[in-house]
XYZ file of C-alpha atoms in Angstrom:
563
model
C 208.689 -59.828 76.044
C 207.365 -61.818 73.412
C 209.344 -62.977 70.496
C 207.212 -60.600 68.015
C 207.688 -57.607 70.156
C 211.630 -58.276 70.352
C 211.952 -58.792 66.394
C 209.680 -55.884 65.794
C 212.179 -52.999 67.874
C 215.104 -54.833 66.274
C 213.796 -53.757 63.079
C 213.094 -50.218 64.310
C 216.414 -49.965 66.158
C 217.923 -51.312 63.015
C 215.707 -48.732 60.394
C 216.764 -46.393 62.448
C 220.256 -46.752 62.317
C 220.575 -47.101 58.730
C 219.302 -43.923 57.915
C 222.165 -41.075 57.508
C 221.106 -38.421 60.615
C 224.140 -35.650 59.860
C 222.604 -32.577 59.682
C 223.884 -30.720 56.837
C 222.166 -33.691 54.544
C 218.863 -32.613 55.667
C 218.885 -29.043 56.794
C 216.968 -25.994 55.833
C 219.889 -23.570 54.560
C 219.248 -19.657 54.426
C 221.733 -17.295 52.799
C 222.374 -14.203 54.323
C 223.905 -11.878 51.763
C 224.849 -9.827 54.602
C 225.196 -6.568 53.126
C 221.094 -6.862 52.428
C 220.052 -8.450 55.796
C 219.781 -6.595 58.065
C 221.700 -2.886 59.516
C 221.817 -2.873 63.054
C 224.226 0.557 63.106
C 222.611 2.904 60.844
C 224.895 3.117 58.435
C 223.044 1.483 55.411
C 224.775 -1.776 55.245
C 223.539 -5.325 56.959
C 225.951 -6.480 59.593
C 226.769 -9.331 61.850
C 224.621 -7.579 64.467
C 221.746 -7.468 62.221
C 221.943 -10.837 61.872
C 221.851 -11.683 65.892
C 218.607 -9.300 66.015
C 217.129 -11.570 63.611
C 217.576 -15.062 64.712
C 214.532 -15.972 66.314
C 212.831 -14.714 63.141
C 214.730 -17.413 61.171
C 213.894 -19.904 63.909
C 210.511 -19.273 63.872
C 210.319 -19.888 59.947
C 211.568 -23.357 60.183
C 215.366 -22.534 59.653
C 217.989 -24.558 61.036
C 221.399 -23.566 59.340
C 222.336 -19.955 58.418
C 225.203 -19.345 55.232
C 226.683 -15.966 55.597
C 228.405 -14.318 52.552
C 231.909 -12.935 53.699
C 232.356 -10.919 56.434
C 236.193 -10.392 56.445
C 238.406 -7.526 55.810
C 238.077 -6.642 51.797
C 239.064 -4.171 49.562
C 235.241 -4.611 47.877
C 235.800 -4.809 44.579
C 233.549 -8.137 44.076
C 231.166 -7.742 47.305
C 233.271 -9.049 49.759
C 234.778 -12.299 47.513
C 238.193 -10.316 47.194
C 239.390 -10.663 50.884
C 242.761 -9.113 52.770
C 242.542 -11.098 55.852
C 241.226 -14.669 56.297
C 241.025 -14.129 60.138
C 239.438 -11.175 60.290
C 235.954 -9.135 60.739
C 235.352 -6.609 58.110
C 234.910 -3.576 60.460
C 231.378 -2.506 58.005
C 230.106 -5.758 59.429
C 231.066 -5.856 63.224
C 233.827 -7.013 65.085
C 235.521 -10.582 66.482
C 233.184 -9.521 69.589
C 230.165 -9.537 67.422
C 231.126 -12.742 65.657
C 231.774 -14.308 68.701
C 228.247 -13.548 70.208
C 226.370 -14.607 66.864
C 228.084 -17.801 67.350
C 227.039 -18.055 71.058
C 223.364 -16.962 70.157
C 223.064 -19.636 67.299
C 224.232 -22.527 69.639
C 221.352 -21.399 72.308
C 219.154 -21.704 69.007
C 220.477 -25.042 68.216
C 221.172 -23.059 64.251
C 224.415 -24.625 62.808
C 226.767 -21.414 60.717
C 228.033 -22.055 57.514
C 231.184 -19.735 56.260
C 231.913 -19.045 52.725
C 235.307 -19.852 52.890
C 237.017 -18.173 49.358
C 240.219 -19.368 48.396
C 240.162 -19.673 44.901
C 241.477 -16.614 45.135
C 242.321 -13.236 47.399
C 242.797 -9.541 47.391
C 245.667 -8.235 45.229
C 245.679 -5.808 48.403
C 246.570 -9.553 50.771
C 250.006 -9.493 52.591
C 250.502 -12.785 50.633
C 250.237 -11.317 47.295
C 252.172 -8.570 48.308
C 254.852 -10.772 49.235
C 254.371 -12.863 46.215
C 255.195 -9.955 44.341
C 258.624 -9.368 46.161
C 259.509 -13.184 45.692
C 259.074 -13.191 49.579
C 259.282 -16.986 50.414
C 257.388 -19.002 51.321
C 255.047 -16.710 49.572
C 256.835 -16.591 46.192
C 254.523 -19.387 44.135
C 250.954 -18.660 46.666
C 249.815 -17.470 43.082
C 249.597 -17.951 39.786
C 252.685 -16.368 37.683
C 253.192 -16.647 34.084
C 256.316 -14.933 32.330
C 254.965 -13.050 28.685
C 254.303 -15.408 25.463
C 256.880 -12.402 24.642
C 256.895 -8.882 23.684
C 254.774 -6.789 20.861
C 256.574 -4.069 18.094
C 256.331 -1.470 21.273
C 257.742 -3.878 23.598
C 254.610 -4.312 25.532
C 254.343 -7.806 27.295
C 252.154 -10.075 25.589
C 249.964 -12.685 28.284
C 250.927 -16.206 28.456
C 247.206 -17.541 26.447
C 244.034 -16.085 25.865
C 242.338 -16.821 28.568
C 239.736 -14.172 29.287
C 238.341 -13.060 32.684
C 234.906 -14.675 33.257
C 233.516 -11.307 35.146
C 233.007 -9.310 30.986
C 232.364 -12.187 28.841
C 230.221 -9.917 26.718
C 233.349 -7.781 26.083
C 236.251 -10.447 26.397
C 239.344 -8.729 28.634
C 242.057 -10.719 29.440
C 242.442 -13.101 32.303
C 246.232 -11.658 32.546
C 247.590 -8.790 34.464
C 250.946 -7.273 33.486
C 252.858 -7.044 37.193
C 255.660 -4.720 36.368
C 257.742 -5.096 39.459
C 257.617 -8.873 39.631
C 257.820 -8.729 35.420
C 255.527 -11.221 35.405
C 251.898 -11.735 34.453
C 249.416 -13.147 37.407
C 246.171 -14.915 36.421
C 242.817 -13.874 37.824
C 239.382 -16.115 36.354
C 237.111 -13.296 38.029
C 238.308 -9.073 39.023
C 241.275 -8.034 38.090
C 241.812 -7.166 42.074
C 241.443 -11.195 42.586
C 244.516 -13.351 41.878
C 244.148 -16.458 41.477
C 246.201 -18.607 44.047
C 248.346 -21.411 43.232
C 247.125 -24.480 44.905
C 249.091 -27.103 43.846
C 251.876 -25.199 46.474
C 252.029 -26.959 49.732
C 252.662 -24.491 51.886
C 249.596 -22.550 50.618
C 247.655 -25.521 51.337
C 248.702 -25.575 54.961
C 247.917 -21.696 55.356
C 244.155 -22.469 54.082
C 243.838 -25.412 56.142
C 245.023 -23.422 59.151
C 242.473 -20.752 58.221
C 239.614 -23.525 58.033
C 241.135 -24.729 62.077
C 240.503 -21.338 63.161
C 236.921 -21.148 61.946
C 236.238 -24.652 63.148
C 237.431 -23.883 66.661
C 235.197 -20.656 66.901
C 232.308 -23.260 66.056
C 231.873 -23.302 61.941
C 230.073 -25.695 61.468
C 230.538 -26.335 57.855
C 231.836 -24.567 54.435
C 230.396 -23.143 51.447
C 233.440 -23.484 49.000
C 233.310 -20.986 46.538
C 233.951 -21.384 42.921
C 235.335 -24.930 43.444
C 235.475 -25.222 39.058
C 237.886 -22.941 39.143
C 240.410 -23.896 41.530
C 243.330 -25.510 39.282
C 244.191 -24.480 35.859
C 246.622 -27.118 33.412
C 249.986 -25.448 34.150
C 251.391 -25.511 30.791
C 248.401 -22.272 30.154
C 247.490 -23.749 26.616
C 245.199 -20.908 24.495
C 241.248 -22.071 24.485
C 239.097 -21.913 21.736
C 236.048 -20.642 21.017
C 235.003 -18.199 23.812
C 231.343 -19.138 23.560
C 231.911 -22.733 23.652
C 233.917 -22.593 27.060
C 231.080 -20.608 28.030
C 228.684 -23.591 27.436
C 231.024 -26.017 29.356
C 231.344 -23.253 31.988
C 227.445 -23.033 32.793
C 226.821 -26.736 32.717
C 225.205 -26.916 28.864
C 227.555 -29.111 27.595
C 230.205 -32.164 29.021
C 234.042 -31.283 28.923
C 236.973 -30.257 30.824
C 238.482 -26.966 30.217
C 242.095 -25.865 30.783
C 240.983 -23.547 34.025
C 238.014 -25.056 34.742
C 236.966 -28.224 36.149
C 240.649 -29.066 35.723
C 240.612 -33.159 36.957
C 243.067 -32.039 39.547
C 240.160 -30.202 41.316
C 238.811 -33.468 42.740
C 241.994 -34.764 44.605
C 242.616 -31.146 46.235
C 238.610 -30.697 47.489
C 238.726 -34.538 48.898
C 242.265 -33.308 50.697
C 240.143 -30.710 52.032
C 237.495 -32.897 53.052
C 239.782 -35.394 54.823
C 241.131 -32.761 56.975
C 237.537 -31.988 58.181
C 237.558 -35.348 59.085
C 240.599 -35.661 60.890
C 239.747 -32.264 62.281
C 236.684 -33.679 63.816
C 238.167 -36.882 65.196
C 241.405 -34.868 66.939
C 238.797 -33.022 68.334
C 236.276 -35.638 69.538
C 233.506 -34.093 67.210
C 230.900 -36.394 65.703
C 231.511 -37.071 62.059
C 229.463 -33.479 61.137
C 231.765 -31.318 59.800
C 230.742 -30.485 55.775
C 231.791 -29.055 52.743
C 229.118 -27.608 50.338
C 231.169 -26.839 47.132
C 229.927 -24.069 44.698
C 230.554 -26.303 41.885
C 229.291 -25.391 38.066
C 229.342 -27.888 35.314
C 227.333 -30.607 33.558
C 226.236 -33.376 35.591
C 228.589 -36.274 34.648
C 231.516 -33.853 36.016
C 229.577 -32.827 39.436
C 229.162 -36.230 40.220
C 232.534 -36.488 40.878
C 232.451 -33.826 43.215
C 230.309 -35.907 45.780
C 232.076 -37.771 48.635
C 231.701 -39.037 52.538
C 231.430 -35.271 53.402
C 231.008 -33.023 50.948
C 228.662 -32.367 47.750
C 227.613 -29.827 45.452
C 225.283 -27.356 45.092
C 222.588 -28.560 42.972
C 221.509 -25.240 40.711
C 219.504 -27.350 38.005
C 216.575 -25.400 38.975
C 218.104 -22.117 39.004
C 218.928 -23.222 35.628
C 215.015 -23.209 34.860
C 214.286 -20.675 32.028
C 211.019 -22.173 30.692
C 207.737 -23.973 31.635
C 207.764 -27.826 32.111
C 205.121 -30.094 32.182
C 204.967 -32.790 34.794
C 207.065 -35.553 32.864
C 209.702 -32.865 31.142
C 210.128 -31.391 35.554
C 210.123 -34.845 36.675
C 213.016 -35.504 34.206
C 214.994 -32.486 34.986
C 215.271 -33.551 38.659
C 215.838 -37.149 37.664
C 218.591 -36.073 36.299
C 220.251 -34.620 39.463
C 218.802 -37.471 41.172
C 220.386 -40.556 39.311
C 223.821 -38.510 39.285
C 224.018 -38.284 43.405
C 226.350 -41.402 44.228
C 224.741 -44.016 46.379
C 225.116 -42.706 49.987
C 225.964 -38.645 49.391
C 223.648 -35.959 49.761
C 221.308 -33.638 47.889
C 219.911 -30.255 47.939
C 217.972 -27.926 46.427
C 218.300 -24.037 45.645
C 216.112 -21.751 43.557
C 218.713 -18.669 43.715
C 221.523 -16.932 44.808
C 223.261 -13.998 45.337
C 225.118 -14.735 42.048
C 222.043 -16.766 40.389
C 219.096 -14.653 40.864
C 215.628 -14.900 42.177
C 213.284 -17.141 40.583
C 210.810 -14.045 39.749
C 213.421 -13.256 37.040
C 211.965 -16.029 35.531
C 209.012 -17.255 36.660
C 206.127 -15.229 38.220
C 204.781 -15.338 41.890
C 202.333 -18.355 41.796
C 205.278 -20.610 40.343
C 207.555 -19.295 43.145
C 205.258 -21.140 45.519
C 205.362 -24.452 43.291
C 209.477 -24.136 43.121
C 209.412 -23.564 47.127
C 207.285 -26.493 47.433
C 209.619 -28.857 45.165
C 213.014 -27.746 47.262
C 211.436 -28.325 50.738
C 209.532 -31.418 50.000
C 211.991 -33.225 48.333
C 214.980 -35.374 49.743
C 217.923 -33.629 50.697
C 219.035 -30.238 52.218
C 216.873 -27.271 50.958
C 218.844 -23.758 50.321
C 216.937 -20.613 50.834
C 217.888 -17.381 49.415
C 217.013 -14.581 51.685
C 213.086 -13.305 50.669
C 212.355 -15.896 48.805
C 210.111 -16.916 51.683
C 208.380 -14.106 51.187
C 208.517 -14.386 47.171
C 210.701 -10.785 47.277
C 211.098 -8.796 43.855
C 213.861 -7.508 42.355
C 214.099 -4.382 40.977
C 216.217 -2.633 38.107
C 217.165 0.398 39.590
C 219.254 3.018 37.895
C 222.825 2.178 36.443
C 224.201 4.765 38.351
C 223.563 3.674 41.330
C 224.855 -0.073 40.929
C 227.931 -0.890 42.983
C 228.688 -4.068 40.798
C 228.945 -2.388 37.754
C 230.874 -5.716 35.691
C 228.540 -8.283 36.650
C 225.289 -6.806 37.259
C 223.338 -8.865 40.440
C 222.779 -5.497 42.219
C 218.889 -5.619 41.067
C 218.707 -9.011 42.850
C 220.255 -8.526 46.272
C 218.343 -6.012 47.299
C 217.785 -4.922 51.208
C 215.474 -7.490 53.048
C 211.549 -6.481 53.533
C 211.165 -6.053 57.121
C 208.062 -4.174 57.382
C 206.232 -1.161 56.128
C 208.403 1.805 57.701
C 210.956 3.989 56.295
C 213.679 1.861 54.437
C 211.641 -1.317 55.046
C 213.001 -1.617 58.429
C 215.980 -2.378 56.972
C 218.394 0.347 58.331
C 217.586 4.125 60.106
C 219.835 5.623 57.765
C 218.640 8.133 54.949
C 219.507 5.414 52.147
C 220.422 1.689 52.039
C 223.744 0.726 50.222
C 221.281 -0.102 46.753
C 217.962 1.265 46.447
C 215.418 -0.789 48.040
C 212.453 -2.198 45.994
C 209.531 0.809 45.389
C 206.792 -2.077 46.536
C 208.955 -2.820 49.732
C 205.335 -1.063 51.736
C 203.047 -3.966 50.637
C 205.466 -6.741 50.107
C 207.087 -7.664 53.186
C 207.816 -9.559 56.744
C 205.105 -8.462 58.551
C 202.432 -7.936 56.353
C 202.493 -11.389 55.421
C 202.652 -12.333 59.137
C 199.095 -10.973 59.433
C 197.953 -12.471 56.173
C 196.984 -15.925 56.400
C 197.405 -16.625 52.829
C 200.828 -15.557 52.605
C 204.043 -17.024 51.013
C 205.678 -16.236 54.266
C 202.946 -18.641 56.185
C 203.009 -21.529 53.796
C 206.338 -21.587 53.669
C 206.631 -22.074 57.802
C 203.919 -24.970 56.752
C 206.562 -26.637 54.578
C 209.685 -25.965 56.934
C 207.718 -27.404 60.031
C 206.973 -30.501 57.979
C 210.628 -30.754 56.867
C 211.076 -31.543 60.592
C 209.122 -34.783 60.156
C 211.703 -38.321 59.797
C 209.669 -38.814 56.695
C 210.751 -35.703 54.530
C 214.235 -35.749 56.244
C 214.854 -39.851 55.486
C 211.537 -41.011 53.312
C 211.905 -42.643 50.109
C 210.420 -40.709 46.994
C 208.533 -41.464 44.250
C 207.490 -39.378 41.395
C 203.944 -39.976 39.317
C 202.584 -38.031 36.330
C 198.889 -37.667 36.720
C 198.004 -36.028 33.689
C 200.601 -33.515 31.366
C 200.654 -30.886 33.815
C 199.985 -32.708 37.127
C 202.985 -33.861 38.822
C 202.954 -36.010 41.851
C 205.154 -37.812 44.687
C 205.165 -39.653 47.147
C 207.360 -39.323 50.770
C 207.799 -42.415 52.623
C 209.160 -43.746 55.797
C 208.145 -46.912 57.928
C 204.349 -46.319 58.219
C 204.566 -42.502 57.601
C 203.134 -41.104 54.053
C 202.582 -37.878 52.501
C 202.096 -37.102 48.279
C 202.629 -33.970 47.070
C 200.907 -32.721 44.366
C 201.507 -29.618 42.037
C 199.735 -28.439 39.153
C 202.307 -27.029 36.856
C 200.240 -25.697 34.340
C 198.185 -21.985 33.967
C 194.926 -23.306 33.776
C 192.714 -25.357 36.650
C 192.976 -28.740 36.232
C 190.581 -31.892 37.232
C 192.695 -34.198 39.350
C 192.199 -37.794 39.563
C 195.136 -39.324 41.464
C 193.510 -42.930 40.887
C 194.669 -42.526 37.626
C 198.263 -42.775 38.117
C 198.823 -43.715 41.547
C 197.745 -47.355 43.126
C 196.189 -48.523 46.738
C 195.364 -44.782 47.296
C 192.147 -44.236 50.156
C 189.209 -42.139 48.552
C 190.132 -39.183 50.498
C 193.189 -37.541 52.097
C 193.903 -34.474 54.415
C 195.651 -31.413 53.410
C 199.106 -30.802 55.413
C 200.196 -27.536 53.259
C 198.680 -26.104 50.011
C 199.940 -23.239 48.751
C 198.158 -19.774 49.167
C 196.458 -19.809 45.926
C 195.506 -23.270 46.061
C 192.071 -22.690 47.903
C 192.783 -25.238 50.061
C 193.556 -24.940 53.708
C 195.149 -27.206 56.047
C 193.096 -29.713 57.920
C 191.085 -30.182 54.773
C 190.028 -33.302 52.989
C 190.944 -33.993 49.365
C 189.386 -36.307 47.333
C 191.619 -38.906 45.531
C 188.825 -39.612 42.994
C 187.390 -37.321 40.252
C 184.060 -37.825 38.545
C 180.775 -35.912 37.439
C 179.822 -35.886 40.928
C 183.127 -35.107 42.235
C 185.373 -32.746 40.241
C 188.950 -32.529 42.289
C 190.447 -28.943 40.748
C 193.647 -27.817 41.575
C 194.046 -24.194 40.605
C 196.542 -22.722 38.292
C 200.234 -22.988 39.342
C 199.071 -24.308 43.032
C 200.586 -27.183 45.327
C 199.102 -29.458 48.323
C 201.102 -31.644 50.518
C 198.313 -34.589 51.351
C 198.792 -36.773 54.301
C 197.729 -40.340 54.442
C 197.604 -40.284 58.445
């Protein structure tokens, strides 16, 4: 071999082990709110069966990782987030048996679970809390206790401080609970059935960690931690000011600590979490894969310390979208994200949640396209909210016949659009468990199957190029065109694609030349949205003049290929 050849596969050899190949920092993430999936049982509610019935759908869409929302035992009064027993299977959903085979039937699939493991808090109905409340040890401190500030004129116990209970910030009720056996107060940031649990106690701390062993060994693959901001409160329980202002810190507006949220003793407890992962995997012979993604709120310059070897947060700057940008104000925006990310962790990218919305709460169906096109194309691991590949509605239904009457998300976790039958092929029974949405007939699975300019069918264009090294490890580099044409560029060895979005609502003339160097006069179309008028195969000219007008529609995308 000659002395070129051997330098040149050193290189690649060497380029290719320096790029970071763990999954979860490059994988295509759909939530299943599993209540709304998918009812295999006829009973109105998705389940765990559901679920397995619908895997090879989620293959075929380009998904490699599936978050489920809980599934355990709960006494429902928050969805599922106030849970009884960590090791069980909610019997609405399914059973261990069920569990076990969705497992089995994602490994065939090569699809990699991720569990929302909740333990910022648990049912008041737990055995823990019920032994907390007896002083049962080691149970006694698994929970936040507070004796009273003292008493009022009637002798009624007055709470430790004013903190308030983030689920009715509108009409500010206390954080506190009076527990009149115990004759102490317990704290709860969210439902009043959700006590918060102490974890600054050790033996606590082994109980979760246990809990997280027996998910790993059934084959978890990683963990959504939920509402990681609100995990340690300053023990002294010092009142807060201004409700509004702690409001502002709490949705990432403004920099600052809180006393019960973002406490700084947050960060050593998550990387304690994250370290037994890792010593989890090595006991157990695993590659280094196992992966926390922490539901983590706040303004950037306290996320970032939320980052480490393996774990990050979820990135919900563009949920936090409530207005049109043009191309520099959008490529600032995600700047911002991106300069924060530590040298070495990962990114991703959500547009909703079942706590955050859907982006047509904000935005309207063409810009849906352009958001889907900005969380799959760029670096990082891209988190899909059920229907959003399929741009589904939501729909304000009645007030009577909301189940989460305190917080309100009802509207936007509506049953998933199978198809055109009764109940949207959601469930056989006579109604789902929240009215489904009135357009379900038109707007759904497989209508947009057979249309070929479909949300559904440009998204599977953006998911299969996802697959490609060069959107999984290619560098990036964004270009403003013009004040509503954004541009970047993916690339990776020889490999180079630009993606190009027109963020504005009128057609625009695009002349890449005149932001972007060394560009060829034409390149071929790898993806373009369904309104874009493009089609894939196509050639797109990188130069605009009289005889040559590029347009880009109105609120349209193309992914260009150099090759």
């Amino acid at each position: 071999m000659k002395f070129v050849q051997i330098v040149t596969l050193w290189i690649l050899i060497s380029n290719s082990w320096a790029v970071d190949r763990r999954w979860w920092k490059h994988a295509t993430m759909y939530e299943v709110f599993l209540k709304s999936f998918k009812d295999s049982n006829g009973d109105g509610v998705g389940d765990i069966r559901g679920i397995i019935s619908k895997l090879d759908y989620l293959v075929d869409i380009g998904i490699d990782t599936i978050w489920v929302t809980p599934y355990f035992p709960s006494s429902m009064a928050d969805g599922g987030y106030d849970i009884t027993d960590f090791y069980g299977i909610d019997p609405t959903y399914g059973t261990t048996e069920d569990f076990d085979e969705l497992l089995k039937e994602m490994k065939k699939r090569d699809l990699n679970f991720v569990m929302d493991l909740v333990i910022n808090h648990s049912s008041d109905e737990h055995e823990w809390f019920q032994k907390s409340i007896k002083k049962v040890a080691p149970y006694t401190d698994y929970y936040v206790w507070a004796d009273p500030k003292g008493y009022d004129q009637n002798g009624i116990p007055i709470p430790p401080c004013n903190w308030v209970s983030i689920f009715d910030t509108t009409r500010p009720t206390s954080g506190w609970t009076w527990n009149a056996e115990r004759k102490q107060f317990y704290f709860h940031q969210f439902g009043v059935k959700q006590p918060d649990f102490n974890l600054r106690n050790e033996d606590l701390k082994n109980d979760l960690k246990a809990v997280m062993k027996f998910w790993l060994d059934k084959g978890v693959a990683a963990f959504r931690v939920d509402a990681v901001p609100f995990f340690m409160e300053d023990p002294l329980f010092p009142d807060e000011g201004d409700t509004q202002e702690w409001l502002k810190v709490a949705l990432g507006l403004q920099e600052g600590f809180s006393a019960r949220l973002n406490h700084p003793d947050t960060v050593p407890f998550l990387n304690e979490l994250a370290l037994y992962l890792r010593q989890y995997d090595r006991k157990n012979k695993k590659p280094l894969e196992s992966a926390i993604i922490a539901e983590a709120y706040g303004h950037v310059n306290i996320l970032k310390r939320y980052f480490g070897p393996s774990h990050s947060p979820i990135n919900f700057r563009l949920t936090m979208l409530r207005k049109y940008l043009d191309a520099k104000q959008l490529i600032d925006h995600l700047n911002l994200w991106l300069k924060t990310i530590p040298k070495g962790a990962a990114s991703n990218w959500a547009l909703g949640n079942h706590d955050q919305g859907r982006i047509f709460q904000r935005f309207n169906k063409e810009y849906n396209n352009i958001l889907l096109t900005l969380v799959t194309m760029l670096p990082g691991t891209s988190v899909i909210y059920y229907g959003e590949e399929i741009s589904q509605e939501i729909f304000d239904f009645a007030p009577e016949k909301e189940k989460d009457r305190f917080v309100h998300r009802d509207h936007f976790r509506l049953p998933m659009q199978w198809d055109d039958s009764l109940n949207a092929g959601f469930t056989s029974a006579e109604k789902p468990w929240v009215p489904l949405h009135p357009g379900y007939w038109k707007l759904n699975v497989e209508a947009q199957k057979q249309q070929k300019d479909s949300t559904l069918n440009f998204f599977k264009e953006l998911t299969s190029l996802r697959k490609i090294e060069t959107f999984k490890y290619g560098g990036l580099k964004f270009y403003t065109i013009s004040k509503w044409i954004l541009a970047f560029t993916r690339t990776y060895r020889q490999s180079k694609y630009l993606v190009v979005l027109n963020l504005g609502m009128d057609s625009n003339i695009v002349d890449l030349h005149s932001g972007i160097d060394d560009l060829p006069a034409t390149l071929t179309v790898a993806a373009a949205s369904p309104n874009s008028g493009y089609k894939k195969g196509q050639k797109f000219s990188t130069i605009s003049n009289q005889q040559n007008a590029q347009l880009m529609r109105p609120e349209s995308s193309v992914v260009l290929t150099f090759e």
